[in-house]
mmCIF file of C-alpha atoms in Angstrom:
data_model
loop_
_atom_site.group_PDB
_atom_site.id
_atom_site.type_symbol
_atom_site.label_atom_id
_atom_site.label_comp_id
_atom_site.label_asym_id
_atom_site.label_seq_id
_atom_site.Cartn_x
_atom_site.Cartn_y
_atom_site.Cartn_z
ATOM 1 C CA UNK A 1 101.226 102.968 36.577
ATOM 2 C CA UNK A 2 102.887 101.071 39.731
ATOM 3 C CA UNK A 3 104.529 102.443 41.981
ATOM 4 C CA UNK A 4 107.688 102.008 42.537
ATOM 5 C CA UNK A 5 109.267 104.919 44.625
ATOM 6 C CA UNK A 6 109.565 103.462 47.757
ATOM 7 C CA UNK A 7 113.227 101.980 48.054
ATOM 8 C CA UNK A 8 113.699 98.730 48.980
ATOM 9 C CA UNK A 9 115.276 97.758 52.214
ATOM 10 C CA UNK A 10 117.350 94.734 53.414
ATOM 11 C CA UNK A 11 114.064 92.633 54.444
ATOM 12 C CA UNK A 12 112.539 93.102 50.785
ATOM 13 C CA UNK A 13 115.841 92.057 49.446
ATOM 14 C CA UNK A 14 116.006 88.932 51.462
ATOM 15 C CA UNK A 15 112.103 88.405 50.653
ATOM 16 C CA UNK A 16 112.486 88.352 46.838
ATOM 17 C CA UNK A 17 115.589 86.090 47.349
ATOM 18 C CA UNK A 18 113.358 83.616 49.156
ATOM 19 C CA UNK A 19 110.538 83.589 46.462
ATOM 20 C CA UNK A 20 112.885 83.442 43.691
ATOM 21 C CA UNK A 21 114.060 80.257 45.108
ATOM 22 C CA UNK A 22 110.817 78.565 45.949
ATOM 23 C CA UNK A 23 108.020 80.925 45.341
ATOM 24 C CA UNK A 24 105.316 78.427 46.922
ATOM 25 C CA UNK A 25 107.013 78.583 50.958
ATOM 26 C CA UNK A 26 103.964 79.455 52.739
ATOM 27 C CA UNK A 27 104.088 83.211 54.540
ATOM 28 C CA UNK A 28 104.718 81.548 57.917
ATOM 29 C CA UNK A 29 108.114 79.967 56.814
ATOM 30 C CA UNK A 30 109.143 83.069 54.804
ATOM 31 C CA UNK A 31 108.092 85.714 57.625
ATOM 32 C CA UNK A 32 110.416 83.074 60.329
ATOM 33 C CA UNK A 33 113.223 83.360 56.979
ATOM 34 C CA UNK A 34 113.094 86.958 57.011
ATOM 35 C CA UNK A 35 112.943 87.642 60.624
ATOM 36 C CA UNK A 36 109.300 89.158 60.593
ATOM 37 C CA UNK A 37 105.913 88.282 62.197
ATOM 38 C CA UNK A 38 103.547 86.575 59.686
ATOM 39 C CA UNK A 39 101.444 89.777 58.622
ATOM 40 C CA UNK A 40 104.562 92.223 58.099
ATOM 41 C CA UNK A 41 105.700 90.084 55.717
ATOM 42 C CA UNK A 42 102.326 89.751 54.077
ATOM 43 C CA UNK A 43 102.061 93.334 53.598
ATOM 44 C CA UNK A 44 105.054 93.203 52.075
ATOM 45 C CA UNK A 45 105.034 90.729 49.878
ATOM 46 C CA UNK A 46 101.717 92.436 48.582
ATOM 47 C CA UNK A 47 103.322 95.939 48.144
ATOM 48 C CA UNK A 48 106.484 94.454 46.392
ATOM 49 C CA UNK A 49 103.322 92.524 44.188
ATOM 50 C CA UNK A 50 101.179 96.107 43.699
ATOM 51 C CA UNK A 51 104.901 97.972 42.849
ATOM 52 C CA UNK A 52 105.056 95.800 40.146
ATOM 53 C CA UNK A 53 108.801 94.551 41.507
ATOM 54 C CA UNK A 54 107.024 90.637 41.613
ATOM 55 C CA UNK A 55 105.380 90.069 38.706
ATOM 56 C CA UNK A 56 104.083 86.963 39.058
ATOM 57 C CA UNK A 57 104.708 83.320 40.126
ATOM 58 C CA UNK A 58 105.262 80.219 37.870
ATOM 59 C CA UNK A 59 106.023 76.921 37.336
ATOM 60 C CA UNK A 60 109.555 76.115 35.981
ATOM 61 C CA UNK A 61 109.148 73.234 33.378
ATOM 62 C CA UNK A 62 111.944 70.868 32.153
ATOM 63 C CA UNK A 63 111.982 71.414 28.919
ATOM 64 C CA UNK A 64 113.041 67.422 27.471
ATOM 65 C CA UNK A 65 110.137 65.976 29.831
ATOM 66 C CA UNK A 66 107.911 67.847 27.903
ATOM 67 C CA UNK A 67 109.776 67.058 24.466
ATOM 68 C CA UNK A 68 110.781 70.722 24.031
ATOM 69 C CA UNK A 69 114.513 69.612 23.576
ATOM 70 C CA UNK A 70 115.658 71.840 20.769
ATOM 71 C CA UNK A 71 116.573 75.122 21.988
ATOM 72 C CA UNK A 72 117.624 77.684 18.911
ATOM 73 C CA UNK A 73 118.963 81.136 19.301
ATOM 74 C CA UNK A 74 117.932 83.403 15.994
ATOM 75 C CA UNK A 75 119.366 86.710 14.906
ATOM 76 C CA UNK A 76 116.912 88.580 12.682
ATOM 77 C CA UNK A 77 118.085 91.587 10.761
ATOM 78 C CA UNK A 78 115.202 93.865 9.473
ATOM 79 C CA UNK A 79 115.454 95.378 5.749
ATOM 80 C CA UNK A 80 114.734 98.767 7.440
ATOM 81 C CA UNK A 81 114.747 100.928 10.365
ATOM 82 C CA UNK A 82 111.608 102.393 10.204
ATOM 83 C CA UNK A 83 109.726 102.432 13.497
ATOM 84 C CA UNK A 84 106.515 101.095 11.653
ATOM 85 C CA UNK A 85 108.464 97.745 10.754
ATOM 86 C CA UNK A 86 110.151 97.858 14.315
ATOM 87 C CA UNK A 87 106.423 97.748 15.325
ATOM 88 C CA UNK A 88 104.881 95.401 13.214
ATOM 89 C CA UNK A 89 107.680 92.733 13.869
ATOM 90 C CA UNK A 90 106.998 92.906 17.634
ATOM 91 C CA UNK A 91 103.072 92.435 17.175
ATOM 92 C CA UNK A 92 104.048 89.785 14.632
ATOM 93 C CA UNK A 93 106.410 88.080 16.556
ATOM 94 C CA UNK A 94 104.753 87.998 20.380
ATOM 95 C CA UNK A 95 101.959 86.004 18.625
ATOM 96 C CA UNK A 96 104.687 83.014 18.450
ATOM 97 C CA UNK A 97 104.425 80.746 21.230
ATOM 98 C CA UNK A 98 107.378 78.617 20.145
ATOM 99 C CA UNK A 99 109.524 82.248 20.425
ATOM 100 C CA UNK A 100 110.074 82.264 23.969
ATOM 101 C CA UNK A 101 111.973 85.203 23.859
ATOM 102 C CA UNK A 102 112.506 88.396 21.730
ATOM 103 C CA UNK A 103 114.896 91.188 22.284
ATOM 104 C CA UNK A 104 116.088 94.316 20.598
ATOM 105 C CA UNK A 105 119.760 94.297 20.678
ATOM 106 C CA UNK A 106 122.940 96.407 19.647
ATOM 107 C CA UNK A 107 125.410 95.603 16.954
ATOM 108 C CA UNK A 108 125.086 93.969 13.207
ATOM 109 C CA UNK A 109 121.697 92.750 13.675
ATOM 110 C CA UNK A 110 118.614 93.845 15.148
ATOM 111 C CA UNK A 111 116.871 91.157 17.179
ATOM 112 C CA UNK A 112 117.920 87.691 18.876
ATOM 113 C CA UNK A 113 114.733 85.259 19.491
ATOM 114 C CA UNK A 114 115.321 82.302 21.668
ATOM 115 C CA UNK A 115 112.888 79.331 20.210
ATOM 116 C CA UNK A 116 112.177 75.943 21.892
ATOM 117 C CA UNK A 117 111.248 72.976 19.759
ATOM 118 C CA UNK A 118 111.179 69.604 19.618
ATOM 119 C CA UNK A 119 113.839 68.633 16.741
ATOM 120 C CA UNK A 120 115.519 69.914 14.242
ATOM 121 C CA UNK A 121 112.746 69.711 11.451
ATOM 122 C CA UNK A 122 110.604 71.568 13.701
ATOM 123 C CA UNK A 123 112.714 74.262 14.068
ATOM 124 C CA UNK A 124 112.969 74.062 9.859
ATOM 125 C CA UNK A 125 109.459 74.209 9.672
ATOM 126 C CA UNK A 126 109.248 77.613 12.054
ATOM 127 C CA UNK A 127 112.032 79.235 10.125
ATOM 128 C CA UNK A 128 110.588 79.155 7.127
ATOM 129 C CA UNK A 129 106.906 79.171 7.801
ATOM 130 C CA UNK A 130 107.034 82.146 10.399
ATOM 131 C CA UNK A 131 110.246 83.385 11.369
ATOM 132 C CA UNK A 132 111.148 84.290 7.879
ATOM 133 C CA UNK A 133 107.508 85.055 6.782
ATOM 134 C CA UNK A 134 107.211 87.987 10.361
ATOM 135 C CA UNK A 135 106.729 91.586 8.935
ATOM 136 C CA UNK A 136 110.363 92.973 7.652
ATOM 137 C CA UNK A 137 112.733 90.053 8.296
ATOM 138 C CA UNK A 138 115.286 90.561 5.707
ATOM 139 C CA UNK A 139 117.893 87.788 7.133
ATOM 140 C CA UNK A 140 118.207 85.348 10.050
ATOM 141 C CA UNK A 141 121.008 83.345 11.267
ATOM 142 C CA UNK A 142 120.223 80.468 13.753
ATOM 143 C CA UNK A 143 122.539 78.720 16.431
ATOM 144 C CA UNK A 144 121.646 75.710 18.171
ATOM 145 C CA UNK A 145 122.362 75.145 21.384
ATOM 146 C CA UNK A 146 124.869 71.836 21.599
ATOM 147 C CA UNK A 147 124.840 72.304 25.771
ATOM 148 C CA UNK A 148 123.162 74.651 27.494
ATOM 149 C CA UNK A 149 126.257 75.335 30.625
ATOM 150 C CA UNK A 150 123.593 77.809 32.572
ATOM 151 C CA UNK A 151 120.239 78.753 32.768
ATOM 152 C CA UNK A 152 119.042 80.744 35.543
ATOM 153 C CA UNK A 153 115.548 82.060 36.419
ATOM 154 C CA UNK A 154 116.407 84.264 39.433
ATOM 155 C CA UNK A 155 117.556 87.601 39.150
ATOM 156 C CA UNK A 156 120.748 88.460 40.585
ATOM 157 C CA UNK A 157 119.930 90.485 43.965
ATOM 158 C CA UNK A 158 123.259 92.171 44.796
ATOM 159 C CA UNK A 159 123.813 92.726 48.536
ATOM 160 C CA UNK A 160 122.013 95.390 50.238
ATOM 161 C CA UNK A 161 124.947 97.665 50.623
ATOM 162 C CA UNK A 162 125.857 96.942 46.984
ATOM 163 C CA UNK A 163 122.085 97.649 45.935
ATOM 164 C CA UNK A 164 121.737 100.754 48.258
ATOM 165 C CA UNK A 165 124.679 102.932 46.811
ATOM 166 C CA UNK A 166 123.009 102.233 42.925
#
């Protein structure tokens, strides 16, 4: 289990804001951004890493170079709410590599996937060869994306006052 019971201070804060924006800066230039020595901020970086609070570093693709320009927002309803079918539609459905995303939500349906495809037939063919076909799917309702306004990667950090009265 990480550990994650040390609170974080203003220097973590401003050390996570740095990655988020360009996780390669080498520890040198993030140590001088953060107002630390080189190893400080080396140590921290790693115990932010072990906590489990960075949980890795990646590339952020554009999706149209890489003919991914499709992006499709599903909601699934289940036929019931048995924790079995809860369970078998989440093992189902993280085997999809065109479902980016998955989430359990609140309201008049029970999960929202976000897919990524190349065109419109694509996305017919992955409704009704595997969205509709994953374990308990009783209906689906798709919207397509005409403009996507925002898309953000980073986490919202608050300030450190902000975050230290939560």
């Amino acid at each position: 289990m990480k550990n994650r019971t040390r609170s974080l201070d203003r220097i973590d804060l401003n050390i996570l804001r740095c990655l988020q924006e360009n996780a390669r800066i080498s520890y040198v230039d993030l140590a001088a951004e953060v107002g630390l020595s080189t190893t400080p901020c080396l140590e921290r970086v790693k115990r932010l890493e072990k906590a489990g609070i960075i949980r890795g570093y990646k590339a952020v693709l554009d999706p149209r170079a890489l003919k991914a320009n499709l992006l499709v927002f599903v909601e699934i309803s289940l036929e019931t709410q048995s924790p079995t079918v809860f369970d078998e539609f989440r093992r189902a459905v993280t085997r999809q590599p065109q479902i980016q995303e998955c989430h359990l939500v609140s309201g008049h349906f029970d999960y929202i996937l976000k897919c990524r495809i190349p065109e419109m037939s694509a996305y017919r063919q992955l409704l009704g060869d595997v969205v509709l076909t994953l374990p308990g799917v009783k209906e689906s309702k798709s919207y397509v994306v005409m403009e996507e306004v925002k898309e953000e990667f980073s986490l919202y950090l608050p300030d450190f006052a902000e975050f230290d009265d939560k």
